[in-house]
mmCIF file of C-alpha atoms and ligand atoms in Angstrom:
data_model
loop_
_atom_site.group_PDB
_atom_site.id
_atom_site.type_symbol
_atom_site.label_atom_id
_atom_site.label_comp_id
_atom_site.label_asym_id
_atom_site.label_seq_id
_atom_site.Cartn_x
_atom_site.Cartn_y
_atom_site.Cartn_z
ATOM 1 C CA MET A 216 39.065 -233.798 6.802
ATOM 2 C CA SER A 217 36.494 -234.679 8.999
ATOM 3 C CA THR A 218 33.642 -232.338 10.070
ATOM 4 C CA ALA A 219 33.950 -232.176 13.713
ATOM 5 C CA TYR A 220 30.907 -231.838 15.934
ATOM 6 C CA LYS A 221 30.346 -228.338 17.065
ATOM 7 C CA ASP A 222 28.499 -227.453 20.167
ATOM 8 C CA ILE A 223 26.390 -224.040 20.026
ATOM 9 C CA ASN A 224 29.383 -222.250 20.927
ATOM 10 C CA ASN A 225 31.119 -223.568 17.951
ATOM 11 C CA TYR A 226 34.237 -225.382 20.025
ATOM 12 C CA PRO A 227 34.368 -228.904 19.048
ATOM 13 C CA VAL A 228 32.381 -231.480 20.762
ATOM 14 C CA ARG A 229 34.071 -235.067 21.147
ATOM 15 C CA ARG A 230 31.673 -237.782 21.511
ATOM 16 C CA TYR A 231 32.011 -240.880 22.568
ATOM 17 C CA VAL A 232 30.733 -244.402 22.770
ATOM 18 C CA ASP A 233 31.248 -247.064 25.081
ATOM 19 C CA THR A 234 30.342 -250.063 22.962
ATOM 20 C CA HIS A 235 30.748 -252.763 25.680
ATOM 21 C CA ILE A 236 29.528 -252.532 28.917
ATOM 22 C CA HIS A 237 27.795 -254.853 31.480
ATOM 23 C CA LEU A 238 25.787 -252.315 33.114
ATOM 24 C CA ASP A 239 23.835 -255.010 34.940
ATOM 25 C CA MET A 240 26.462 -255.777 36.602
ATOM 26 C CA TYR A 241 27.150 -252.599 38.320
ATOM 27 C CA GLU A 242 25.259 -251.438 41.836
ATOM 28 C CA GLU A 243 22.208 -250.187 40.736
ATOM 29 C CA ASP A 244 23.308 -246.498 42.352
ATOM 30 C CA ARG A 245 26.099 -246.737 39.893
ATOM 31 C CA ALA A 246 24.500 -247.847 36.635
ATOM 32 C CA SER A 247 22.089 -244.923 37.361
ATOM 33 C CA ALA A 248 25.352 -242.362 37.609
ATOM 34 C CA PHE A 249 26.238 -243.608 34.342
ATOM 35 C CA MET A 250 23.465 -243.209 32.935
ATOM 36 C CA SER A 251 22.383 -240.143 34.105
ATOM 37 C CA ALA A 252 26.038 -238.842 32.062
ATOM 38 C CA LEU A 253 24.851 -240.000 29.009
ATOM 39 C CA GLY A 254 24.746 -237.738 26.716
ATOM 40 C CA THR A 255 26.505 -234.822 28.632
ATOM 41 C CA THR A 256 29.748 -233.334 28.305
ATOM 42 C CA ALA A 257 30.853 -235.643 31.550
ATOM 43 C CA GLY A 258 29.813 -238.948 30.366
ATOM 44 C CA VAL A 259 29.545 -240.966 27.371
ATOM 45 C CA ASP A 260 26.853 -240.407 24.247
ATOM 46 C CA TYR A 261 26.009 -243.823 24.304
ATOM 47 C CA VAL A 262 26.705 -247.127 25.689
ATOM 48 C CA VAL A 263 25.992 -250.979 24.339
ATOM 49 C CA ALA A 264 24.698 -252.622 27.215
ATOM 50 C CA VAL A 265 25.451 -256.925 26.641
ATOM 51 C CA SER A 266 23.991 -259.414 28.435
ATOM 52 C CA MET A 267 25.602 -262.786 30.052
ATOM 53 C CA HIS A 268 22.212 -264.927 30.067
ATOM 54 C CA LEU A 269 18.255 -264.235 30.770
ATOM 55 C CA GLU A 270 18.177 -263.037 34.071
ATOM 56 C CA SER A 271 21.011 -260.703 32.747
ATOM 57 C CA CYS A 272 19.245 -260.070 29.679
ATOM 58 C CA LYS A 273 16.016 -259.242 32.056
ATOM 59 C CA ALA A 274 17.794 -256.682 33.861
ATOM 60 C CA THR A 275 19.831 -254.822 30.786
ATOM 61 C CA GLU A 276 15.678 -254.590 29.417
ATOM 62 C CA VAL A 277 14.964 -252.659 32.455
ATOM 63 C CA LEU A 278 18.269 -250.569 32.317
ATOM 64 C CA ALA A 279 17.614 -249.765 28.515
ATOM 65 C CA SER A 280 14.081 -248.791 29.288
ATOM 66 C CA CYS A 281 15.054 -245.614 31.083
ATOM 67 C CA SER A 282 17.414 -244.274 28.697
ATOM 68 C CA ASN A 283 17.173 -244.509 24.917
ATOM 69 C CA ARG A 284 21.407 -243.881 25.356
ATOM 70 C CA VAL A 285 21.511 -247.380 26.370
ATOM 71 C CA LEU A 286 21.347 -249.756 23.341
ATOM 72 C CA PRO A 287 20.586 -253.529 24.660
ATOM 73 C CA ALA A 288 22.521 -256.480 23.282
ATOM 74 C CA TYR A 289 20.825 -259.883 24.619
ATOM 75 C CA GLY A 290 22.648 -263.107 24.614
ATOM 76 C CA TYR A 291 24.655 -265.966 26.585
ATOM 77 C CA HIS A 292 28.136 -265.659 27.627
ATOM 78 C CA PRO A 293 30.363 -268.175 26.759
ATOM 79 C CA GLU A 294 32.913 -268.243 29.852
ATOM 80 C CA GLN A 295 30.167 -270.043 31.842
ATOM 81 C CA GLU A 296 28.781 -273.091 31.850
ATOM 82 C CA LEU A 297 26.134 -274.441 29.036
ATOM 83 C CA PRO A 298 22.671 -273.398 29.886
ATOM 84 C CA SER A 299 20.382 -276.595 30.376
ATOM 85 C CA GLU A 300 17.774 -277.113 27.778
ATOM 86 C CA GLU A 301 15.025 -275.336 29.497
ATOM 87 C CA ALA A 302 16.795 -271.970 29.775
ATOM 88 C CA TYR A 303 17.981 -272.339 26.517
ATOM 89 C CA ALA A 304 14.537 -272.665 25.171
ATOM 90 C CA ALA A 305 13.505 -269.984 27.495
ATOM 91 C CA LEU A 306 16.289 -267.567 26.492
ATOM 92 C CA PHE A 307 15.525 -268.236 22.836
ATOM 93 C CA ALA A 308 11.720 -267.745 23.281
ATOM 94 C CA TRP A 309 12.337 -264.314 25.314
ATOM 95 C CA MET A 310 14.430 -263.158 22.636
ATOM 96 C CA ASP A 311 12.516 -263.795 19.880
ATOM 97 C CA GLN A 312 9.900 -261.846 21.424
ATOM 98 C CA ARG A 313 11.957 -258.968 21.494
ATOM 99 C CA GLN A 314 13.573 -258.521 17.965
ATOM 100 C CA SER A 315 12.688 -254.893 17.633
ATOM 101 C CA GLN A 316 13.806 -253.356 20.726
ATOM 102 C CA MET A 317 16.988 -255.367 20.658
ATOM 103 C CA ARG A 318 19.943 -253.225 19.208
ATOM 104 C CA ALA A 319 22.417 -256.125 19.129
ATOM 105 C CA ILE A 320 22.684 -259.719 19.963
ATOM 106 C CA GLY A 321 25.175 -260.356 22.196
ATOM 107 C CA GLU A 322 27.552 -261.124 24.161
ATOM 108 C CA VAL A 323 28.041 -264.428 22.410
ATOM 109 C CA GLY A 324 31.308 -266.290 21.773
ATOM 110 C CA LEU A 325 33.254 -269.489 22.529
ATOM 111 C CA PRO A 326 34.855 -269.896 25.796
ATOM 112 C CA TYR A 327 38.585 -269.796 25.051
ATOM 113 C CA TYR A 328 39.687 -268.627 28.910
ATOM 114 C CA ARG A 329 37.264 -271.573 30.243
ATOM 115 C CA ARG A 330 39.119 -274.225 27.992
ATOM 116 C CA GLU A 331 42.526 -272.512 28.920
ATOM 117 C CA GLU A 332 41.837 -273.493 32.613
ATOM 118 C CA ALA A 333 40.335 -276.596 31.833
ATOM 119 C CA LEU A 334 43.536 -277.645 30.069
ATOM 120 C CA MET A 335 46.172 -276.321 32.803
ATOM 121 C CA ARG A 336 44.295 -278.472 35.224
ATOM 122 C CA GLY A 337 44.647 -281.340 33.026
ATOM 123 C CA GLU A 338 40.782 -281.825 32.162
ATOM 124 C CA PRO A 339 39.442 -282.371 29.612
ATOM 125 C CA PHE A 340 37.053 -279.585 27.560
ATOM 126 C CA HIS A 341 34.732 -279.887 24.424
ATOM 127 C CA ARG A 342 34.388 -276.776 22.625
ATOM 128 C CA GLU A 343 31.630 -278.439 19.981
ATOM 129 C CA PRO A 344 28.734 -278.024 22.630
ATOM 130 C CA TYR A 345 29.759 -273.817 22.745
ATOM 131 C CA ILE A 346 30.012 -274.282 19.208
ATOM 132 C CA GLU A 347 26.394 -275.259 18.845
ATOM 133 C CA LEU A 348 25.241 -273.047 20.831
ATOM 134 C CA LEU A 349 26.478 -270.195 19.138
ATOM 135 C CA GLU A 350 25.362 -271.397 15.929
ATOM 136 C CA PRO A 351 21.494 -269.915 16.594
ATOM 137 C CA PHE A 352 22.526 -266.486 17.627
ATOM 138 C CA ILE A 353 24.690 -266.125 14.401
ATOM 139 C CA LYS A 354 21.366 -267.565 12.441
ATOM 140 C CA ARG A 355 19.281 -264.719 14.416
ATOM 141 C CA ALA A 356 22.022 -261.913 13.738
ATOM 142 C CA ALA A 357 21.805 -262.846 10.128
ATOM 143 C CA ALA A 358 17.905 -263.203 9.693
ATOM 144 C CA TRP A 359 17.278 -260.435 11.910
ATOM 145 C CA ASN A 360 20.097 -258.215 10.429
ATOM 146 C CA LYS A 361 21.600 -256.930 13.788
ATOM 147 C CA PRO A 362 25.191 -256.728 14.774
ATOM 148 C CA ILE A 363 26.228 -259.472 16.853
ATOM 149 C CA VAL A 364 28.963 -258.819 19.511
ATOM 150 C CA LEU A 365 31.383 -261.655 19.853
ATOM 151 C CA HIS A 366 33.815 -263.038 22.578
ATOM 152 C CA ALA A 367 35.807 -264.787 20.113
ATOM 153 C CA VAL A 368 39.612 -264.833 20.927
ATOM 154 C CA TYR A 369 42.984 -266.328 19.483
ATOM 155 C CA ASP A 370 42.729 -269.632 17.910
ATOM 156 C CA ASP A 371 38.416 -269.344 18.553
ATOM 157 C CA ALA A 372 38.129 -266.526 16.017
ATOM 158 C CA PRO A 373 38.697 -268.300 12.846
ATOM 159 C CA ILE A 374 36.271 -270.672 13.732
ATOM 160 C CA VAL A 375 33.564 -268.128 14.491
ATOM 161 C CA CYS A 376 34.879 -266.224 10.972
ATOM 162 C CA ASP A 377 34.110 -269.466 9.649
ATOM 163 C CA MET A 378 30.334 -269.614 10.824
ATOM 164 C CA LEU A 379 29.816 -265.736 10.532
ATOM 165 C CA GLU A 380 30.926 -266.208 6.729
ATOM 166 C CA ARG A 381 28.931 -269.707 6.410
ATOM 167 C CA HIS A 382 25.745 -267.541 7.394
ATOM 168 C CA SER A 383 26.701 -264.214 5.396
ATOM 169 C CA VAL A 384 26.860 -262.138 8.520
ATOM 170 C CA ARG A 385 28.928 -258.690 8.048
ATOM 171 C CA LYS A 386 27.908 -256.628 10.996
ATOM 172 C CA ALA A 387 29.884 -258.274 13.443
ATOM 173 C CA HIS A 388 31.976 -257.203 16.630
ATOM 174 C CA PHE A 389 34.998 -258.503 18.054
ATOM 175 C CA HIS A 390 35.198 -256.839 21.326
ATOM 176 C CA TRP A 391 38.583 -256.588 23.032
ATOM 177 C CA PHE A 392 40.244 -259.071 20.193
ATOM 178 C CA LYS A 393 43.477 -260.466 20.579
ATOM 179 C CA GLY A 394 44.560 -262.870 17.585
ATOM 180 C CA ASP A 395 47.028 -264.243 15.004
ATOM 181 C CA ASN A 396 47.826 -261.429 11.757
ATOM 182 C CA LYS A 397 46.208 -263.977 9.619
ATOM 183 C CA THR A 398 42.914 -263.945 11.203
ATOM 184 C CA ILE A 399 42.956 -260.056 12.125
ATOM 185 C CA GLN A 400 43.552 -259.591 7.877
ATOM 186 C CA ARG A 401 40.339 -262.174 7.598
ATOM 187 C CA MET A 402 38.147 -259.932 9.779
ATOM 188 C CA ALA A 403 39.311 -256.491 8.424
ATOM 189 C CA ALA A 404 38.439 -257.968 4.577
ATOM 190 C CA ASN A 405 35.161 -259.383 5.856
ATOM 191 C CA GLY A 406 34.252 -255.514 6.757
ATOM 192 C CA TYR A 407 34.388 -257.084 10.707
ATOM 193 C CA TYR A 408 34.694 -254.267 13.542
ATOM 194 C CA VAL A 409 36.676 -254.432 16.594
ATOM 195 C CA SER A 410 36.763 -252.391 20.010
ATOM 196 C CA PHE A 411 39.727 -251.241 22.317
ATOM 197 C CA THR A 412 39.683 -251.513 26.139
ATOM 198 C CA PRO A 413 41.790 -249.310 28.395
ATOM 199 C CA ASP A 414 44.122 -251.594 27.890
ATOM 200 C CA LEU A 415 45.170 -250.004 24.960
ATOM 201 C CA LEU A 416 47.309 -247.447 26.681
ATOM 202 C CA TYR A 417 49.743 -250.393 28.258
ATOM 203 C CA GLU A 418 49.460 -253.657 26.107
ATOM 204 C CA ALA A 419 51.518 -253.838 23.418
ATOM 205 C CA GLU A 420 49.816 -256.503 21.907
ATOM 206 C CA ILE A 421 46.529 -253.980 21.708
ATOM 207 C CA MET A 422 48.414 -251.152 20.453
ATOM 208 C CA GLN A 423 49.879 -253.657 17.810
ATOM 209 C CA LEU A 424 46.268 -254.608 16.431
ATOM 210 C CA ALA A 425 45.072 -250.624 16.785
ATOM 211 C CA ASN A 426 48.139 -249.996 14.482
ATOM 212 C CA GLN A 427 47.180 -252.619 11.720
ATOM 213 C CA TYR A 428 43.350 -252.479 11.713
ATOM 214 C CA PRO A 429 41.349 -250.426 9.244
ATOM 215 C CA SER A 430 40.321 -246.954 11.137
ATOM 216 C CA GLY A 431 37.171 -247.258 9.603
ATOM 217 C CA GLN A 432 36.226 -250.427 11.783
ATOM 218 C CA VAL A 433 37.074 -249.447 14.933
ATOM 219 C CA MET A 434 35.368 -248.559 18.225
ATOM 220 C CA THR A 435 36.152 -247.922 22.026
ATOM 221 C CA GLU A 436 34.927 -250.276 24.814
ATOM 222 C CA THR A 437 35.472 -250.761 28.506
ATOM 223 C CA ASP A 438 34.135 -254.191 29.264
ATOM 224 C CA GLY A 439 32.808 -252.761 32.976
ATOM 225 C CA PRO A 440 32.962 -253.677 35.732
ATOM 226 C CA TRP A 441 36.119 -255.698 34.386
ATOM 227 C CA LEU A 442 39.276 -253.647 36.379
ATOM 228 C CA PHE A 443 42.299 -252.459 34.305
ATOM 229 C CA GLU A 444 45.965 -252.363 35.199
ATOM 230 C CA GLY A 445 48.489 -249.616 34.337
ATOM 231 C CA PRO A 446 46.985 -246.002 34.655
ATOM 232 C CA PHE A 447 43.713 -247.607 35.779
ATOM 233 C CA VAL A 448 44.905 -249.381 38.661
ATOM 234 C CA GLY A 449 43.100 -249.412 41.658
ATOM 235 C CA ARG A 450 40.498 -247.562 39.614
ATOM 236 C CA SER A 451 36.647 -249.040 39.287
ATOM 237 C CA THR A 452 36.065 -249.073 35.452
ATOM 238 C CA GLU A 453 33.471 -246.571 33.874
ATOM 239 C CA PRO A 454 32.406 -245.484 30.775
ATOM 240 C CA GLU A 455 34.126 -242.181 30.729
ATOM 241 C CA MET A 456 37.450 -244.245 30.481
ATOM 242 C CA VAL A 457 36.960 -244.769 26.967
ATOM 243 C CA LYS A 458 37.939 -241.319 26.180
ATOM 244 C CA SER A 459 41.209 -242.249 27.471
ATOM 245 C CA VAL A 460 41.629 -245.387 25.027
ATOM 246 C CA ALA A 461 40.091 -242.667 21.927
ATOM 247 C CA ALA A 462 43.173 -240.810 23.045
ATOM 248 C CA LYS A 463 45.784 -243.097 22.655
ATOM 249 C CA TRP A 464 44.184 -244.537 19.810
ATOM 250 C CA ALA A 465 44.571 -240.680 18.171
ATOM 251 C CA VAL A 466 48.651 -240.629 19.318
ATOM 252 C CA LEU A 467 49.416 -244.472 17.634
ATOM 253 C CA GLN A 468 47.121 -242.950 14.238
ATOM 254 C CA GLY A 469 49.104 -239.202 14.373
ATOM 255 C CA LEU A 470 45.689 -237.818 14.769
ATOM 256 C CA SER A 471 44.143 -234.795 16.591
ATOM 257 C CA GLU A 472 42.101 -236.249 19.543
ATOM 258 C CA THR A 473 38.764 -234.514 18.030
ATOM 259 C CA GLU A 474 39.368 -236.476 14.776
ATOM 260 C CA ALA A 475 39.979 -239.498 16.397
ATOM 261 C CA ALA A 476 37.257 -239.209 18.215
ATOM 262 C CA ASP A 477 34.980 -238.410 15.443
ATOM 263 C CA ILE A 478 36.006 -241.519 13.803
ATOM 264 C CA LEU A 479 35.638 -243.951 16.401
ATOM 265 C CA TYR A 480 31.993 -242.253 16.935
ATOM 266 C CA ARG A 481 31.132 -242.313 13.421
ATOM 267 C CA ASN A 482 32.192 -246.267 13.116
ATOM 268 C CA ALA A 483 29.763 -247.308 16.136
ATOM 269 C CA GLN A 484 27.080 -245.295 15.023
ATOM 270 C CA ARG A 485 27.578 -246.848 11.297
ATOM 271 C CA LEU A 486 27.362 -250.243 13.237
ATOM 272 C CA TYR A 487 24.730 -249.882 16.100
ATOM 273 C CA GLU A 488 22.576 -247.270 13.768
ATOM 274 C CA PHE A 489 22.013 -244.806 16.431
HETATM 275 ZN ZN1 ZN B 505 32.122 -258.562 28.018
#
């Protein structure tokens, strides 16, 4: 059905994308090893390099300047303290000057795990300031027509869906998504994308999501350097692990590995426009 990309000898070449990696969080030599493998048969073709805060955005910008296969995303990760007013202003001023260079806005979202931990300790947690912080990122995604990379799981996801709908944002990527069926259906109907990490190989909840989410809206990622379990235990996370994720998705979908890799690649290509 799909025409697989062929190499010069007419063998099918499988192409892969790590649509979510914190490349700036790796040691320099490790990041450059990943980057020199991009576009070779040993590596993946592209990575979407997300950022945590302004310093991280600057580091991501340097990495992206070394390879056009590193697609930079700038934002403020929600699982940390809120930025000071100065840091907030500095980040947006910096981003506003780089509208044309950035491929996406991210990583942004809501602090599910931080809130869970606070509640477990019996401490109050105020989600509202994080919602207020997310709003200007979503507004920019709408105004700039850029994809937005979201960290929004479980009961945070419907809140983020409300915000995206309010601003008519359709190019949304919920990375490593976990949530209820109603929200999954809403996201799928809105055309939002999700991506699977290596835990697709051993987490029933993620396999379930992979079985029900539209095949035209799914991608692969590592969230590296985050470490994985199951068959990946003891291994440091690298972009090439998305090949195992794609192979697992192929099995779940009853597709050949080449067909599955092709669909996953084209989905990422459509959203991130490379
Ligand atoms: Zn991440």
